[in-house]
Coordinates of C-alpha atoms in Angstrom, one line a residue:
M368 CA -12.9 19.5 -15.5
K369 CA -14.2 21.2 -18.6
S370 CA -17.8 21.6 -17.5
D371 CA -19.6 24.9 -18.2
K372 CA -21.5 24.6 -14.9
Q373 CA -21.2 27.5 -12.6
A374 CA -20.7 27.6 -8.8
S375 CA -23.4 29.2 -6.7
L376 CA -25.0 32.4 -8.0
L377 CA -24.9 33.8 -4.5
S378 CA -22.4 36.5 -3.7
T379 CA -19.5 35.9 -1.3
E380 CA -21.3 37.7 1.5
E381 CA -24.5 35.6 0.8
R382 CA -22.6 32.4 0.9
E383 CA -21.1 33.3 4.3
E384 CA -24.5 34.2 5.6
L385 CA -25.9 30.9 4.2
A386 CA -23.2 28.9 6.1
K387 CA -24.1 30.6 9.4
L388 CA -27.8 30.2 8.7
L389 CA -27.6 26.4 8.1
Y390 CA -25.0 25.6 10.8
P391 CA -25.1 28.4 13.3
K392 CA -23.2 26.5 16.0
I393 CA -20.1 26.0 13.9
T394 CA -17.3 28.4 14.8
M395 CA -14.2 26.4 13.8
R396 CA -12.9 26.3 10.3
P397 CA -11.1 23.5 8.5
E398 CA -7.8 25.2 8.9
D399 CA -8.3 25.0 12.7
Y400 CA -8.6 21.2 12.4
E401 CA -5.4 21.1 10.3
G402 CA -3.6 22.2 13.4
I403 CA -5.4 19.8 15.7
Y404 CA -4.7 16.9 13.4
P405 CA -1.2 17.6 11.9
P406 CA 0.6 15.3 9.5
R407 CA 1.9 12.3 11.3
E408 CA 5.6 11.9 12.2
L409 CA 6.3 8.5 10.7
P410 CA 9.1 6.8 8.8
A411 CA 9.3 7.5 5.1
G412 CA 7.1 5.2 3.2
A413 CA 4.9 4.3 6.2
Y414 CA 1.3 3.5 5.5
V415 CA -1.7 4.7 7.6
T416 CA -4.7 2.5 7.0
R417 CA -8.1 2.2 8.6
L418 CA -10.9 -0.3 9.0
G419 CA -14.3 1.3 9.0
P420 CA -17.0 -1.3 10.0
S421 CA -20.6 -0.4 10.9
P422 CA -21.6 -1.3 14.5
T423 CA -24.4 -3.6 13.4
G424 CA -23.3 -6.7 15.4
F425 CA -22.4 -8.8 12.4
I426 CA -18.7 -9.2 11.9
H427 CA -18.0 -11.1 8.8
L428 CA -15.2 -12.7 6.9
G429 CA -14.9 -9.6 4.6
N430 CA -14.0 -7.5 7.7
L431 CA -11.2 -9.9 8.6
Y432 CA -10.1 -10.1 5.0
S433 CA -9.8 -6.3 4.8
A434 CA -8.4 -6.0 8.3
L435 CA -5.5 -8.4 7.6
A436 CA -4.6 -6.4 4.5
D437 CA -4.8 -3.1 6.3
E438 CA -2.8 -4.4 9.3
R439 CA -0.1 -5.9 7.2
L440 CA 0.3 -2.8 5.0
A441 CA 0.5 -0.5 8.1
H442 CA 2.7 -2.6 10.4
G443 CA 4.8 -3.9 7.6
S444 CA 5.8 -0.4 6.7
G445 CA 6.2 1.0 10.3
G446 CA 2.8 2.8 10.0
V447 CA -0.4 3.0 11.9
F448 CA -3.6 0.9 11.7
I449 CA -6.9 2.6 12.8
L450 CA -10.3 1.3 13.8
R451 CA -12.9 3.9 12.8
V452 CA -16.5 3.1 13.6
E453 CA -18.8 4.3 10.8
D454 CA -22.0 4.7 12.9
T455 CA -23.8 7.3 10.8
D456 CA -26.9 5.0 10.6
N457 CA -27.8 4.8 14.3
K458 CA -30.9 2.8 13.6
R459 CA -28.8 -0.2 12.8
E460 CA -26.4 0.1 15.7
I461 CA -26.3 -2.8 18.2
P462 CA -25.2 -2.2 21.9
G463 CA -21.7 -3.6 22.5
A464 CA -20.9 -3.8 18.8
V465 CA -17.5 -2.0 19.2
D466 CA -16.4 -4.6 21.8
L467 CA -17.6 -7.3 19.5
I468 CA -15.6 -5.9 16.6
V469 CA -12.4 -5.5 18.6
S470 CA -12.6 -8.9 20.3
S471 CA -13.6 -10.8 17.1
L472 CA -10.6 -9.4 15.2
A473 CA -8.3 -9.8 18.2
Y474 CA -9.2 -13.5 18.3
F475 CA -7.5 -13.7 14.9
G476 CA -4.5 -11.7 15.9
V477 CA -5.5 -8.4 14.5
E478 CA -4.7 -5.5 16.8
F479 CA -5.3 -1.7 16.2
D480 CA -2.8 1.0 17.1
E481 CA -5.5 3.6 17.6
G482 CA -9.2 4.0 17.3
A483 CA -12.5 3.1 19.0
T484 CA -12.6 0.7 21.9
G485 CA -15.4 -0.5 24.2
E486 CA -14.0 1.9 26.9
G487 CA -13.5 4.9 24.6
D488 CA -11.1 6.2 22.1
K489 CA -7.4 5.5 21.9
G490 CA -5.2 7.8 19.9
G491 CA -4.7 11.5 19.1
Y492 CA -6.7 11.7 15.8
G493 CA -10.2 11.0 17.2
P494 CA -13.0 10.9 17.9
Y495 CA -13.1 7.6 16.1
R496 CA -16.8 7.2 15.9
Q497 CA -18.3 9.2 13.1
R498 CA -21.4 10.5 14.9
A499 CA -19.0 12.1 17.5
R500 CA -17.3 14.0 14.6
A501 CA -20.4 16.0 13.5
E502 CA -18.9 19.4 14.1
I503 CA -15.8 18.5 12.0
Y504 CA -18.0 17.5 9.0
Q505 CA -20.2 20.6 9.4
S506 CA -17.1 22.8 9.5
V507 CA -15.9 21.4 6.2
A508 CA -19.4 21.6 4.8
C509 CA -19.5 25.3 5.7
R510 CA -16.3 25.7 3.7
L511 CA -18.0 24.1 0.7
I512 CA -21.0 26.4 1.1
R513 CA -18.7 29.5 1.2
M514 CA -17.0 28.2 -2.0
G515 CA -20.4 27.9 -3.7
R516 CA -20.0 24.1 -3.9
A517 CA -22.8 23.0 -1.4
Y518 CA -26.4 24.0 -1.0
P519 CA -29.5 23.0 1.0
C520 CA -32.0 20.7 -0.6
F521 CA -35.5 20.8 0.9
C522 CA -36.9 17.9 -1.2
T523 CA -39.1 15.5 0.6
E524 CA -38.9 11.7 0.1
E525 CA -42.1 12.0 -1.9
D526 CA -40.5 14.7 -4.2
L527 CA -37.5 12.4 -4.8
T528 CA -39.8 9.4 -5.5
E529 CA -41.7 11.4 -8.0
M530 CA -38.5 12.6 -9.6
R531 CA -37.2 9.0 -10.0
A532 CA -40.4 7.8 -11.5
K533 CA -40.4 10.6 -14.1
Q534 CA -36.7 10.0 -14.9
A535 CA -37.5 6.3 -15.5
A536 CA -40.6 7.1 -17.6
E537 CA -38.6 9.5 -19.7
K538 CA -35.5 7.2 -19.9
H539 CA -33.2 9.8 -18.2
N540 CA -30.3 8.8 -16.1
P541 CA -31.4 8.6 -12.4
G542 CA -30.2 11.0 -9.8
Y543 CA -30.2 14.5 -8.6
Y544 CA -28.3 16.6 -11.1
G545 CA -28.7 19.3 -13.7
A546 CA -32.3 20.4 -14.4
W547 CA -33.5 17.8 -11.9
A548 CA -31.6 19.6 -9.1
K549 CA -34.5 22.0 -8.4
H550 CA -33.0 23.5 -5.2
R551 CA -29.6 24.1 -6.7
D552 CA -30.0 27.9 -7.1
L553 CA -32.6 28.9 -4.5
P554 CA -32.2 32.6 -3.6
L555 CA -30.9 33.2 -0.1
E556 CA -34.2 34.8 1.0
E557 CA -36.2 31.7 0.1
V558 CA -33.7 29.5 1.9
R559 CA -34.0 31.8 5.0
E560 CA -37.8 31.5 4.9
L561 CA -37.8 27.7 4.7
V562 CA -35.2 27.3 7.5
S563 CA -37.2 29.8 9.7
A564 CA -40.3 27.7 9.1
G565 CA -38.4 24.6 10.3
A566 CA -38.3 22.8 6.9
P567 CA -35.8 19.9 7.1
F568 CA -33.0 20.0 4.6
A569 CA -30.1 17.9 3.4
L570 CA -26.9 19.5 2.3
R571 CA -25.9 18.6 -1.3
F572 CA -22.6 18.8 -3.1
R573 CA -22.7 21.1 -6.1
S574 CA -21.0 19.1 -8.8
M575 CA -19.1 20.8 -11.6
G576 CA -18.3 17.5 -13.3
D577 CA -19.2 16.6 -16.9
P578 CA -19.7 12.8 -17.5
S579 CA -18.6 13.2 -21.1
E580 CA -15.2 14.0 -19.7
S581 CA -13.0 11.5 -17.7
F582 CA -10.4 11.4 -15.1
T583 CA -7.7 8.7 -14.2
V584 CA -6.8 7.4 -10.8
N585 CA -4.0 4.9 -10.1
D586 CA -5.7 2.2 -8.0
G587 CA -3.2 0.4 -5.7
I588 CA -4.5 -3.0 -6.7
R589 CA -6.0 -2.5 -10.2
G590 CA -3.6 0.1 -11.6
P591 CA -4.8 3.0 -13.7
L592 CA -8.6 3.4 -13.8
T593 CA -10.2 5.9 -16.2
M594 CA -13.8 6.9 -15.3
P595 CA -16.3 9.5 -16.3
E596 CA -16.5 12.6 -14.1
N597 CA -19.3 12.9 -11.6
D598 CA -22.3 15.1 -12.3
Q599 CA -24.5 14.1 -9.3
D600 CA -25.3 16.6 -6.6
F601 CA -25.1 13.9 -3.9
V602 CA -26.0 14.4 -0.3
L603 CA -23.1 15.5 2.0
L604 CA -25.0 15.9 5.3
K605 CA -28.4 14.4 6.1
A606 CA -31.2 16.4 7.8
D607 CA -29.8 15.5 11.2
G608 CA -26.4 17.0 10.3
I609 CA -24.7 13.6 10.1
P610 CA -22.8 12.8 6.9
T611 CA -23.2 10.2 4.3
Y612 CA -20.3 7.8 3.7
H613 CA -19.2 9.8 0.6
F614 CA -18.5 13.0 2.7
A615 CA -17.4 11.4 5.9
H616 CA -14.7 9.2 4.4
V617 CA -13.1 12.2 2.6
V618 CA -13.1 14.3 5.7
D619 CA -12.0 11.6 8.1
D620 CA -9.3 10.1 5.8
H621 CA -7.8 13.6 5.4
F622 CA -7.8 14.6 9.1
M623 CA -6.7 11.1 10.3
R624 CA -3.9 11.3 7.7
V625 CA -4.8 8.0 6.1
T626 CA -2.5 7.1 3.2
H627 CA -4.2 4.0 1.7
I628 CA -7.9 3.1 1.6
L629 CA -8.7 -0.6 1.2
R630 CA -12.4 -1.0 0.4
G631 CA -14.6 -3.3 -1.6
E632 CA -15.0 -3.0 -5.3
E633 CA -18.7 -2.1 -4.8
W634 CA -17.4 1.4 -4.0
L635 CA -15.9 1.8 -7.5
A636 CA -19.2 3.2 -8.9
T637 CA -19.0 6.2 -6.5
L638 CA -15.3 6.8 -6.8
P639 CA -16.1 9.8 -9.1
Y640 CA -18.0 11.4 -6.1
H641 CA -15.0 11.1 -3.8
W642 CA -12.5 12.1 -6.4
E643 CA -14.4 15.4 -7.1
L644 CA -14.7 16.1 -3.4
F645 CA -10.9 15.7 -2.9
Q646 CA -10.2 17.9 -5.9
T647 CA -12.7 20.5 -4.8
L648 CA -11.3 20.7 -1.2
G649 CA -7.8 20.9 -2.6
I650 CA -6.5 18.0 -0.5
E651 CA -4.3 15.1 -1.6
P652 CA -6.4 11.9 -1.9
P653 CA -5.1 8.7 -0.3
V654 CA -4.2 5.7 -2.6
F655 CA -7.5 3.9 -3.4
C656 CA -7.2 0.1 -3.3
H657 CA -10.4 -1.6 -4.4
T658 CA -10.4 -5.2 -3.2
T659 CA -12.3 -8.0 -4.9
V660 CA -15.3 -9.7 -3.3
L661 CA -15.1 -13.1 -1.6
M662 CA -16.6 -15.8 -3.8
K663 CA -17.4 -19.5 -3.4
M664 CA -18.0 -22.3 -5.9
E665 CA -21.6 -23.4 -6.3
G666 CA -21.5 -26.2 -8.8
E667 CA -19.6 -25.1 -11.8
T668 CA -20.0 -21.3 -11.1
K669 CA -18.7 -18.8 -8.7
R670 CA -21.0 -16.6 -6.6
K671 CA -20.6 -14.0 -3.9
L672 CA -20.6 -15.2 -0.3
S673 CA -24.0 -14.6 1.2
K674 CA -25.0 -13.8 4.8
R675 CA -28.2 -15.7 4.2
K676 CA -26.8 -18.7 2.5
D677 CA -23.3 -19.1 3.9
P678 CA -22.8 -19.4 7.6
E679 CA -19.0 -19.4 7.1
L680 CA -19.3 -15.7 6.1
G681 CA -19.8 -14.7 9.8
L682 CA -16.6 -14.6 11.9
D683 CA -18.5 -16.1 14.9
Y684 CA -18.8 -19.3 12.8
Y685 CA -15.0 -19.8 13.2
R686 CA -15.0 -19.1 16.9
Q687 CA -17.9 -21.4 17.7
L688 CA -16.5 -24.3 15.7
G689 CA -13.0 -23.8 17.1
Y690 CA -10.9 -23.0 14.0
Y691 CA -7.3 -22.3 14.9
P692 CA -6.9 -18.6 14.4
P693 CA -3.4 -18.7 12.8
A694 CA -4.7 -21.2 10.3
V695 CA -7.5 -18.9 9.2
K696 CA -5.1 -16.0 9.1
R697 CA -2.6 -18.0 7.0
Y698 CA -5.2 -19.2 4.6
L699 CA -6.6 -15.7 4.1
L700 CA -3.1 -14.4 3.4
T701 CA -2.9 -16.9 0.5
V702 CA -6.2 -15.5 -0.8
L703 CA -5.0 -11.9 -0.3
N704 CA -1.5 -12.2 -1.8
S705 CA -0.8 -14.5 -4.6
N706 CA 2.8 -15.1 -3.5
Y707 CA 2.2 -15.8 0.2
E708 CA 1.9 -19.6 -0.2
E709 CA 5.2 -19.8 -2.2
W710 CA 6.9 -17.5 0.4
S711 CA 5.7 -19.5 3.4
L712 CA 7.0 -22.8 1.8
A713 CA 10.4 -21.1 1.3
N714 CA 10.4 -19.7 4.9
P715 CA 8.8 -22.4 7.0
G716 CA 9.9 -21.0 10.3
A717 CA 9.0 -17.3 9.6
G718 CA 6.0 -15.6 11.2
F719 CA 3.3 -13.7 9.4
D720 CA 5.0 -10.4 10.3
S721 CA 8.0 -11.3 8.1
F722 CA 5.9 -11.6 4.9
P723 CA 6.4 -8.6 2.6
F724 CA 2.7 -7.9 1.9
T725 CA 1.9 -5.6 -1.0
T726 CA -1.2 -4.4 -2.8
G727 CA 0.4 -5.2 -6.1
K728 CA 0.0 -9.0 -5.4
M729 CA -3.7 -8.6 -4.5
G730 CA -6.1 -9.9 -7.1
S731 CA -8.7 -7.7 -8.9
S732 CA -11.2 -10.5 -9.8
G733 CA -13.3 -12.5 -7.5
A734 CA -11.3 -14.1 -4.7
L735 CA -12.3 -17.7 -4.2
F736 CA -12.8 -18.8 -0.6
D737 CA -12.7 -22.5 -0.2
L738 CA -13.4 -24.2 3.2
D739 CA -11.7 -27.4 2.0
K740 CA -8.4 -25.5 1.4
L741 CA -8.7 -23.8 4.8
H742 CA -9.2 -27.3 6.3
N743 CA -6.0 -28.5 4.6
V744 CA -4.1 -25.5 6.0
S745 CA -5.5 -26.3 9.5
K746 CA -4.5 -30.0 9.2
D747 CA -0.9 -29.1 8.2
M748 CA -0.6 -26.6 11.1
F749 CA -2.0 -28.9 13.7
A750 CA 0.2 -31.8 12.4
A751 CA 3.3 -29.6 12.9
M752 CA 2.4 -28.4 16.4
P753 CA 3.4 -30.2 19.7
A754 CA 0.5 -31.9 21.4
G755 CA 0.8 -29.4 24.3
E756 CA 0.1 -26.5 22.0
V757 CA -2.9 -28.3 20.5
Y758 CA -4.2 -29.0 24.0
D759 CA -3.8 -25.4 25.2
F760 CA -5.7 -24.2 22.1
L761 CA -8.5 -26.7 22.6
L762 CA -8.8 -26.0 26.4
S763 CA -9.0 -22.2 25.8
W764 CA -11.6 -22.6 23.0
A765 CA -13.7 -25.1 25.0
S766 CA -13.7 -22.9 28.1
T767 CA -15.9 -20.3 26.2
Q768 CA -17.4 -22.1 23.2
A769 CA -17.8 -25.8 24.2
P770 CA -18.4 -26.0 28.0
E771 CA -19.6 -29.6 27.5
D772 CA -16.1 -30.6 26.2
Y773 CA -14.1 -28.6 28.7
P774 CA -14.2 -31.2 31.5
L775 CA -12.9 -33.9 29.2
L776 CA -9.8 -31.8 28.6
A777 CA -9.4 -30.3 32.0
D778 CA -10.2 -33.1 34.4
D779 CA -7.3 -35.3 33.2
P780 CA -4.8 -33.2 31.2
A781 CA -2.3 -36.1 31.0
Y782 CA -4.8 -38.4 29.3
A783 CA -6.0 -35.6 26.9
L784 CA -2.4 -34.8 26.0
A785 CA -1.6 -38.5 25.4
I786 CA -4.6 -38.7 23.1
L787 CA -3.5 -35.7 21.1
D788 CA 0.0 -37.0 20.9
I789 CA -1.0 -40.2 19.0
G790 CA 0.6 -40.3 15.6
R791 CA 2.4 -37.0 16.1
G792 CA 6.0 -36.5 15.0
G793 CA 8.0 -38.4 12.4
E794 CA 8.1 -37.8 8.7
N795 CA 4.4 -38.5 8.1
P796 CA 2.5 -37.1 11.1
R797 CA -1.3 -37.6 11.3
K798 CA -3.3 -34.9 9.5
D799 CA -6.8 -35.6 10.8
L800 CA -7.2 -32.7 13.2
V801 CA -9.1 -29.8 11.6
Y802 CA -10.9 -27.6 14.1
G803 CA -12.2 -27.7 17.7
R804 CA -15.5 -29.4 17.4
Q805 CA -14.2 -31.8 14.8
I806 CA -11.3 -32.7 17.0
M807 CA -13.5 -33.4 20.0
E808 CA -15.8 -35.6 17.9
F809 CA -12.8 -37.4 16.5
I810 CA -11.2 -38.2 19.9
G811 CA -14.6 -38.6 21.7
F812 CA -14.4 -42.4 21.7
F813 CA -11.5 -42.3 24.2
F814 CA -13.9 -41.0 26.9
D815 CA -16.3 -43.6 28.2
G816 CA -19.1 -41.1 28.4
R817 CA -18.8 -40.3 24.7
F818 CA -18.1 -43.9 23.4
R819 CA -20.6 -45.1 20.9
R820 CA -20.4 -47.8 18.2
E821 CA -20.8 -45.7 15.2
D822 CA -19.8 -48.3 12.6
P823 CA -20.9 -52.0 12.4
F824 CA -18.7 -54.9 13.1
P825 CA -17.3 -56.7 10.0
E826 CA -20.3 -58.5 8.5
Q827 CA -18.3 -61.5 7.3
I828 CA -17.4 -62.5 10.8
E829 CA -20.3 -64.3 12.4
A830 CA -21.3 -63.5 16.0
E831 CA -20.1 -66.7 17.6
L832 CA -16.7 -66.5 15.8
A833 CA -16.4 -62.8 16.7
A834 CA -17.0 -63.5 20.4
K835 CA -14.4 -66.3 20.3
L836 CA -11.8 -64.1 18.6
L837 CA -12.3 -61.4 21.2
E838 CA -12.1 -63.8 24.1
D839 CA -8.9 -65.3 22.8
Y840 CA -7.5 -61.8 22.2
L841 CA -8.1 -60.9 25.8
T842 CA -6.5 -64.1 27.0
G843 CA -3.2 -63.2 25.2
Y844 CA -3.5 -59.5 25.8
D845 CA -0.4 -57.9 27.4
A846 CA -0.3 -54.1 27.7
G847 CA 3.5 -54.4 27.9
D848 CA 3.8 -55.7 24.3
D849 CA 5.4 -53.3 21.8
N850 CA 3.7 -52.6 18.5
A851 CA 5.4 -55.4 16.6
A852 CA 4.8 -58.0 19.3
W853 CA 1.1 -57.0 19.6
F854 CA 0.6 -57.3 15.9
D855 CA 2.3 -60.7 15.8
K856 CA -0.3 -61.9 18.3
V857 CA -3.2 -60.4 16.2
R858 CA -1.9 -62.2 13.1
A859 CA -1.5 -65.5 15.0
L860 CA -5.0 -65.1 16.4
G861 CA -6.4 -64.7 13.0
V862 CA -4.5 -67.7 11.6
K863 CA -5.7 -69.9 14.5
H864 CA -9.3 -69.1 13.6
G865 CA -8.9 -69.6 9.8
F866 CA -8.0 -66.1 8.6
A867 CA -5.1 -65.5 6.1
A868 CA -2.0 -64.0 7.6
K869 CA -1.8 -61.5 4.7
P870 CA -4.5 -59.8 2.6
K871 CA -2.8 -61.0 -0.6
D872 CA -3.0 -64.6 0.5
Y873 CA -6.8 -64.2 1.0
K874 CA -7.0 -62.5 -2.4
N875 CA -5.2 -65.4 -4.1
E876 CA -7.2 -68.2 -2.4
P877 CA -10.5 -66.7 -1.0
D878 CA -12.1 -70.1 -0.6
R879 CA -9.4 -71.3 1.7
Y880 CA -9.9 -68.6 4.4
K881 CA -12.6 -66.9 6.4
G882 CA -11.0 -63.6 5.7
H883 CA -7.6 -62.0 6.4
V884 CA -5.8 -60.4 9.3
G885 CA -7.2 -57.0 8.4
D886 CA -10.7 -58.3 9.2
V887 CA -9.6 -59.3 12.6
S888 CA -8.0 -55.9 13.2
S889 CA -11.2 -54.3 12.0
L890 CA -13.2 -56.3 14.6
L891 CA -10.8 -55.1 17.3
R892 CA -10.9 -51.5 16.1
V893 CA -14.7 -51.3 16.2
A894 CA -14.7 -53.0 19.6
L895 CA -12.2 -50.5 21.0
S896 CA -13.2 -47.3 19.2
G897 CA -16.6 -47.9 17.7
R898 CA -15.3 -47.0 14.3
R899 CA -13.8 -48.6 11.3
N900 CA -11.2 -45.8 11.0
S901 CA -9.2 -44.6 13.9
P902 CA -5.6 -43.7 14.7
D903 CA -3.0 -46.6 15.1
L904 CA -4.8 -49.3 17.1
W905 CA -1.9 -50.3 19.2
E906 CA -1.3 -46.6 20.2
V907 CA -5.0 -46.2 20.9
Q908 CA -4.9 -49.2 23.4
Q909 CA -1.7 -47.9 25.0
V910 CA -3.3 -44.5 25.7
M911 CA -6.6 -46.0 26.9
G912 CA -4.8 -48.2 29.3
E913 CA -5.3 -51.9 30.0
G914 CA -8.4 -51.4 32.2
R915 CA -10.4 -49.4 29.7
A916 CA -9.3 -51.5 26.7
R917 CA -10.4 -54.8 28.5
R918 CA -13.7 -53.3 29.4
R919 CA -14.4 -52.3 25.8
I920 CA -13.5 -55.8 24.5
E921 CA -15.7 -57.4 27.2
S922 CA -18.6 -55.1 26.2
A923 CA -18.2 -56.3 22.6
I924 CA -18.2 -59.9 23.7
S925 CA -21.4 -59.3 25.6
H926 CA -22.9 -57.8 22.4
F927 CA -22.1 -60.9 20.4
R928 CA -23.1 -63.3 23.2
G929 CA -26.3 -61.4 24.0

């Protein structure tokens, strides 16, 4: 830095006195904490990463997006993944939020090695809640005061509002800096008088930066970033002694020995703050990795996912609807790393843990989150799973999220398994199962209590003819027929009543027929399932059993006769 700014005008002795005056309870020095939190003994090249959510009760897709990247970087390198709760704003904290964070991420297979839990802290580098680390921050703050690089600011909110208004009117850059930093060089005696009078104060960083100069940092995702130096005297500790994010993250990431920081690109604007702090304290900064925001298409344009507009931003959305967690995880990995999809196709039997995740393959422009693509991943995964695994997932999900569906699955497991096994296996398995609620709606017609005729019967078949077709169908119905024998009977039934045996015959001579065999099948399908589209009709009947199938047909006959 080439700034001509000076450190504090106070003498060394005055700075020591100032530190004791402002934070009289602090007896430990940063070097003491260096011994308490020594460098970790880890394999060469191991990453230490952390997730730092606020305990506000809203766990969102961005948290999972970051957590997956953090977890893969740490565990893929033999390192450590930490949960650090950034609770410096206690007004927004929700009771039970830590349990919610841990359980929500665990649902998607994200586990922490150390950090905050609902029962307390786990690990040797805690506390892992920032409000419990107040003395550590204040100890480092005292060091900055002794260095002449921090000072108390007694500005009220009214003072700051007036300053901002004046800066705007005079077209100056906003902020607390230079000539606008009116408490930057208060004499010790004046500070002593204000503190004795009980005047609240915030501790500000004394910047030595010059925005006409620049620095370069090598971002783990974006590569070299050149930015102007910081000149803002930003707040380190608020009036209650609790730090701002800017100060807390620098102190915590150092003493927790974090090697890589993954955070959103919204923090790029304040990177000069953090860079100057690391340089001032003489500690090696971690590798900064600024991720892109999650976007979605709205018409022809992209926009940021919004808590207000997009329910899919909240993680609870996926639990409530019953998305298969590995499918969500797999899809997010394709968004996070551009080569994951290609790798997974080349390694179909390999698990997530085998994927060589790197920050170099993460994108630096808006990452597009597409629910339709997630649905395709879900369909593929469900299609490849044995029916028993699908059943176990649905049963577990329904037990907490869909109690109205749970008895359908639990009361007759064999029946539920047979339903889920329809069309499974072979070269072209069914791909119509997407997520829990959709699956239960899709298979609901198999259960008498859920059966509804959602689609109309074929309009071209008059009621009297429809009733006669169904009556004759029941006469010849034999549950022991295989698929081929069954369809031969359906074709013969149609021909008997004036329908073409093949659709092409009807197409060639429409005046000769009442329709074609597909129309007869459609009549049967709606009678049995209530829908025009369903899995293979012969398999549907086999799973339903003869008794249920006959009752459905008889009900349809009554509909036409009534």
